[in-house]
Amino acid sequence: MILLKFTVRNHRSIRDEVSVDLSRPCLRTLTPKDGDWLSATYRVAGIFGGNGTGKSAVVDALNFALRAVAESSTSWQALLSMQRVQFRLDAASRDDSSTYELEFVADGRRHVYGFEIDACGVKREWLRDVPSSRWRTLLDRDRDARTLKPSVEVTDRELVLSRALQLPKSLFHGVAVELTAHFDVVLVHHAHREARLAAIANMLADGSITFVDLQSLLQVADIGVANVSLEERDLPEHLRVAIGNFMRAMNVGEGSREEVQREPLEGPDVRDQPLLESVVRRLLFTHCGADDGCTPFSIHDESDGTVAWLAIAVPALEALRTGGLILVDEIDASLHPHLLDLLLGAFADREVNVLGAQIIFTSHESYVLSPLSEVSLQPEQVWFTDRSVEGVTELTSLADFPRHADANVAKRYLTGRYGGTPRLSPSLFGALVDTGAE
């Protein structure tokens, strides 16, 4: 999948419709004249803004839309209400629906897919493509008009594309796979990073990534780690029983809850075996210069920079190898600017990124915008978030501002020329210090 554009309305701090466009200005028709979608789209896009301006909300909205395709027909069905996170600062938005739309290329063909949801479920859903020179409607769902073409059996709270993902013979299965197969998101939260590294340990065990890959990524970052190993320990039986009981309870339909409560749960049954791991794995790191008596470090002994680099670099490597889409929130957190250049440069380099992988990141660090950075972002690749007096996220592109050939974009950004910078009150902070001293 090549993402062309993402549009969202009424999600977290986003009240009004905003769009992130990854198509180049040269794409003025529905399809490139030479058929080269990689040359017609950007591989890198950055969203910059101060704390609380809604950078993460944009990334979260795209993550939400793709997760809805992946999960609304499965795990979301176990929820008591429709999964949604609307703007909550005014009553109208709290009761209003939310809209998500993606324009993308799948199998060389342009598509647009979108859906609108409210508290009752899916209000609208649509899918169109461009087989030749004009749009063609493939899916049209409207709850108010009571239409669903073609006819598909779905619940009120699941997307047609999500159901299609579970049905290989469905007309929309291929599109659903394109949207979900090679997509990943990396968050700044420490818990997410620890979970990511636990997943990396399992990837080493199943062979989807190698020790050579991991050691090379660490050497690239010059972190001082000489070797990576994997420790495996048996999972205690009492934990396996507890996990098995929980999984069995979660897998039972709502109509059978009373029956499950009456049934004694003694441990994992055969249905749970493929989902339960009998071992606990963790990464161990041997540092350069360590003597023979030095115990390898666990991930809890490593610096935040090492954890952050591995949590980002491994999924980025996977995206580059598969031509996927990766979202990274606060990409600059705990990473040296040169590592940012290295990572973003790999996506921007057509000789490295041969499959056209894309990365969308958020940051409040101006280094990437400065002349010091080795990655040159075009104005259309740079986006700014700002917060209105009503608490609403506003999104603008650098391309919307007058162009100055010799302008220092980083300096202009920091001085608030493009918005996206906090309006600070140092005098108020100083007054707090004075109060605390009394």
Short mmCIF file of N, CA and C in Angstrom, two decimals, residues 149-220:
data_model
loop_
_atom_site.label_atom_id
_atom_site.label_comp_id
_atom_site.label_asym_id
_atom_site.label_seq_id
_atom_site.Cartn_x
_atom_site.Cartn_y
_atom_site.Cartn_z
N LYS A 149 -24.47 -1.87 -0.58
CA LYS A 149 -24.21 -2.48 -1.88
C LYS A 149 -22.69 -2.67 -2.05
N PRO A 150 -22.28 -3.91 -2.36
CA PRO A 150 -23.09 -5.13 -2.46
C PRO A 150 -23.54 -5.60 -1.07
N SER A 151 -24.53 -6.45 -1.05
CA SER A 151 -25.09 -6.93 0.21
C SER A 151 -24.08 -7.83 0.93
N VAL A 152 -23.78 -7.45 2.17
CA VAL A 152 -22.84 -8.21 3.00
C VAL A 152 -23.44 -8.31 4.40
N GLU A 153 -23.34 -9.47 5.00
CA GLU A 153 -23.89 -9.65 6.33
C GLU A 153 -22.88 -9.20 7.38
N VAL A 154 -23.16 -8.07 8.01
CA VAL A 154 -22.29 -7.52 9.05
C VAL A 154 -23.16 -7.00 10.19
N THR A 155 -22.56 -6.86 11.36
CA THR A 155 -23.27 -6.26 12.48
C THR A 155 -23.19 -4.74 12.36
N ASP A 156 -23.95 -4.05 13.20
CA ASP A 156 -23.96 -2.58 13.16
C ASP A 156 -22.61 -2.00 13.56
N ARG A 157 -21.81 -2.77 14.30
CA ARG A 157 -20.56 -2.22 14.84
C ARG A 157 -19.32 -2.80 14.18
N GLU A 158 -19.45 -3.35 13.00
CA GLU A 158 -18.26 -3.83 12.30
C GLU A 158 -18.23 -3.30 10.88
N LEU A 159 -17.03 -3.07 10.39
CA LEU A 159 -16.83 -2.59 9.03
C LEU A 159 -16.88 -3.76 8.05
N VAL A 160 -17.37 -3.47 6.86
CA VAL A 160 -17.41 -4.49 5.81
C VAL A 160 -15.98 -4.96 5.49
N LEU A 161 -15.04 -4.03 5.44
CA LEU A 161 -13.67 -4.41 5.13
C LEU A 161 -13.05 -5.25 6.24
N SER A 162 -13.47 -5.01 7.47
CA SER A 162 -12.97 -5.83 8.57
C SER A 162 -13.48 -7.26 8.46
N ARG A 163 -14.76 -7.42 8.10
CA ARG A 163 -15.29 -8.77 7.86
C ARG A 163 -14.58 -9.41 6.68
N ALA A 164 -14.32 -8.62 5.64
CA ALA A 164 -13.65 -9.16 4.45
C ALA A 164 -12.25 -9.66 4.76
N LEU A 165 -11.62 -9.03 5.75
CA LEU A 165 -10.28 -9.47 6.13
C LEU A 165 -10.28 -10.91 6.63
N GLN A 166 -11.39 -11.35 7.19
CA GLN A 166 -11.50 -12.71 7.71
C GLN A 166 -11.97 -13.71 6.65
N LEU A 167 -12.36 -13.21 5.47
CA LEU A 167 -12.92 -14.07 4.42
C LEU A 167 -12.08 -13.98 3.15
N PRO A 168 -11.17 -14.92 2.93
CA PRO A 168 -10.28 -14.86 1.76
C PRO A 168 -11.01 -14.78 0.42
N LYS A 169 -12.24 -15.27 0.34
CA LYS A 169 -12.97 -15.26 -0.93
C LYS A 169 -13.79 -13.99 -1.12
N SER A 170 -13.74 -13.08 -0.15
CA SER A 170 -14.50 -11.84 -0.26
C SER A 170 -13.94 -10.95 -1.37
N LEU A 171 -14.83 -10.17 -2.00
CA LEU A 171 -14.41 -9.25 -3.04
C LEU A 171 -13.43 -8.20 -2.53
N PHE A 172 -13.52 -7.90 -1.22
CA PHE A 172 -12.71 -6.82 -0.65
C PHE A 172 -11.53 -7.34 0.17
N HIS A 173 -11.31 -8.63 0.15
CA HIS A 173 -10.25 -9.20 0.99
C HIS A 173 -8.88 -8.62 0.64
N GLY A 174 -8.59 -8.52 -0.65
CA GLY A 174 -7.28 -8.01 -1.06
C GLY A 174 -7.03 -6.59 -0.59
N VAL A 175 -8.05 -5.74 -0.68
CA VAL A 175 -7.91 -4.35 -0.23
C VAL A 175 -7.72 -4.29 1.28
N ALA A 176 -8.48 -5.11 2.01
CA ALA A 176 -8.35 -5.13 3.47
C ALA A 176 -6.96 -5.59 3.89
N VAL A 177 -6.41 -6.56 3.20
CA VAL A 177 -5.05 -7.02 3.50
C VAL A 177 -4.04 -5.92 3.21
N GLU A 178 -4.21 -5.23 2.10
CA GLU A 178 -3.29 -4.14 1.75
C GLU A 178 -3.26 -3.07 2.84
N LEU A 179 -4.41 -2.79 3.43
CA LEU A 179 -4.49 -1.74 4.44
C LEU A 179 -3.87 -2.16 5.78
N THR A 180 -3.84 -3.44 6.06
CA THR A 180 -3.46 -3.88 7.41
C THR A 180 -2.20 -4.72 7.50
N ALA A 181 -1.77 -5.32 6.39
CA ALA A 181 -0.70 -6.33 6.47
C ALA A 181 0.65 -5.73 6.87
N HIS A 182 1.00 -4.59 6.33
CA HIS A 182 2.33 -4.03 6.56
C HIS A 182 2.22 -2.63 7.15
N PHE A 183 1.57 -2.58 8.28
CA PHE A 183 1.37 -1.31 8.98
C PHE A 183 1.82 -1.48 10.42
N ASP A 184 2.52 -0.46 10.95
CA ASP A 184 2.97 -0.53 12.34
C ASP A 184 2.98 0.86 12.94
N VAL A 185 2.91 0.91 14.26
CA VAL A 185 2.93 2.19 14.97
C VAL A 185 3.87 2.05 16.16
N VAL A 186 4.69 3.08 16.38
CA VAL A 186 5.63 3.10 17.49
C VAL A 186 5.30 4.31 18.36
N LEU A 187 5.01 4.03 19.63
CA LEU A 187 4.63 5.09 20.57
C LEU A 187 5.78 5.39 21.52
N VAL A 188 5.73 6.56 22.13
CA VAL A 188 6.82 7.00 22.98
C VAL A 188 6.72 6.41 24.39
N HIS A 189 5.55 5.92 24.78
CA HIS A 189 5.35 5.45 26.15
C HIS A 189 6.33 4.33 26.48
N HIS A 190 6.88 4.38 27.70
CA HIS A 190 7.87 3.39 28.10
C HIS A 190 7.29 1.98 28.08
N ALA A 191 6.02 1.85 28.48
CA ALA A 191 5.38 0.53 28.48
C ALA A 191 5.31 -0.03 27.07
N HIS A 192 5.04 0.84 26.09
CA HIS A 192 4.99 0.38 24.70
C HIS A 192 6.37 -0.09 24.25
N ARG A 193 7.39 0.65 24.64
CA ARG A 193 8.75 0.27 24.22
C ARG A 193 9.15 -1.07 24.83
N GLU A 194 8.81 -1.29 26.09
CA GLU A 194 9.13 -2.57 26.72
C GLU A 194 8.38 -3.71 26.03
N ALA A 195 7.12 -3.47 25.70
CA ALA A 195 6.35 -4.49 24.99
C ALA A 195 6.95 -4.75 23.61
N ARG A 196 7.45 -3.70 22.97
CA ARG A 196 8.07 -3.85 21.66
C ARG A 196 9.32 -4.72 21.75
N LEU A 197 10.13 -4.50 22.78
CA LEU A 197 11.34 -5.30 22.91
C LEU A 197 11.02 -6.75 23.29
N ALA A 198 9.93 -6.95 24.04
CA ALA A 198 9.49 -8.32 24.30
C ALA A 198 9.08 -8.99 23.00
N ALA A 199 8.42 -8.24 22.13
CA ALA A 199 8.03 -8.78 20.83
C ALA A 199 9.26 -9.10 19.98
N ILE A 200 10.30 -8.27 20.08
CA ILE A 200 11.53 -8.53 19.34
C ILE A 200 12.15 -9.85 19.79
N ALA A 201 12.11 -10.12 21.10
CA ALA A 201 12.64 -11.39 21.60
C ALA A 201 11.90 -12.57 20.98
N ASN A 202 10.58 -12.45 20.84
CA ASN A 202 9.80 -13.51 20.21
C ASN A 202 10.09 -13.60 18.71
N MET A 203 10.36 -12.46 18.07
CA MET A 203 10.72 -12.47 16.66
C MET A 203 12.04 -13.19 16.43
N LEU A 204 12.98 -13.02 17.36
CA LEU A 204 14.25 -13.76 17.26
C LEU A 204 14.01 -15.25 17.37
N ALA A 205 13.08 -15.63 18.25
CA ALA A 205 12.81 -17.05 18.46
C ALA A 205 12.16 -17.68 17.23
N ASP A 206 11.27 -16.93 16.56
CA ASP A 206 10.59 -17.52 15.40
C ASP A 206 11.31 -17.25 14.08
N GLY A 207 12.41 -16.50 14.12
CA GLY A 207 13.24 -16.33 12.94
C GLY A 207 12.83 -15.19 12.03
N SER A 208 11.83 -14.38 12.42
CA SER A 208 11.42 -13.28 11.56
C SER A 208 12.43 -12.13 11.58
N ILE A 209 13.31 -12.13 12.60
CA ILE A 209 14.46 -11.23 12.62
C ILE A 209 15.63 -12.02 13.20
N THR A 210 16.85 -11.70 12.78
CA THR A 210 18.01 -12.49 13.19
C THR A 210 18.87 -11.72 14.19
N PHE A 211 19.75 -12.47 14.86
CA PHE A 211 20.70 -11.81 15.76
C PHE A 211 21.63 -10.89 14.99
N VAL A 212 21.95 -11.26 13.77
CA VAL A 212 22.81 -10.40 12.93
C VAL A 212 22.11 -9.07 12.66
N ASP A 213 20.79 -9.14 12.37
CA ASP A 213 20.02 -7.91 12.15
C ASP A 213 20.11 -7.00 13.38
N LEU A 214 19.88 -7.59 14.54
CA LEU A 214 19.83 -6.81 15.77
C LEU A 214 21.20 -6.23 16.12
N GLN A 215 22.23 -7.04 15.99
CA GLN A 215 23.58 -6.57 16.29
C GLN A 215 24.00 -5.48 15.31
N SER A 216 23.61 -5.63 14.06
CA SER A 216 23.95 -4.61 13.06
C SER A 216 23.25 -3.29 13.37
N LEU A 217 21.99 -3.35 13.79
CA LEU A 217 21.27 -2.12 14.14
C LEU A 217 21.93 -1.42 15.33
N LEU A 218 22.42 -2.20 16.29
CA LEU A 218 23.10 -1.61 17.44
C LEU A 218 24.45 -1.03 17.05
N GLN A 219 25.14 -1.69 16.13
CA GLN A 219 26.42 -1.17 15.66
C GLN A 219 26.23 0.11 14.86
N VAL A 220 25.17 0.15 14.08
CA VAL A 220 24.87 1.36 13.31
C VAL A 220 24.72 2.56 14.24
#
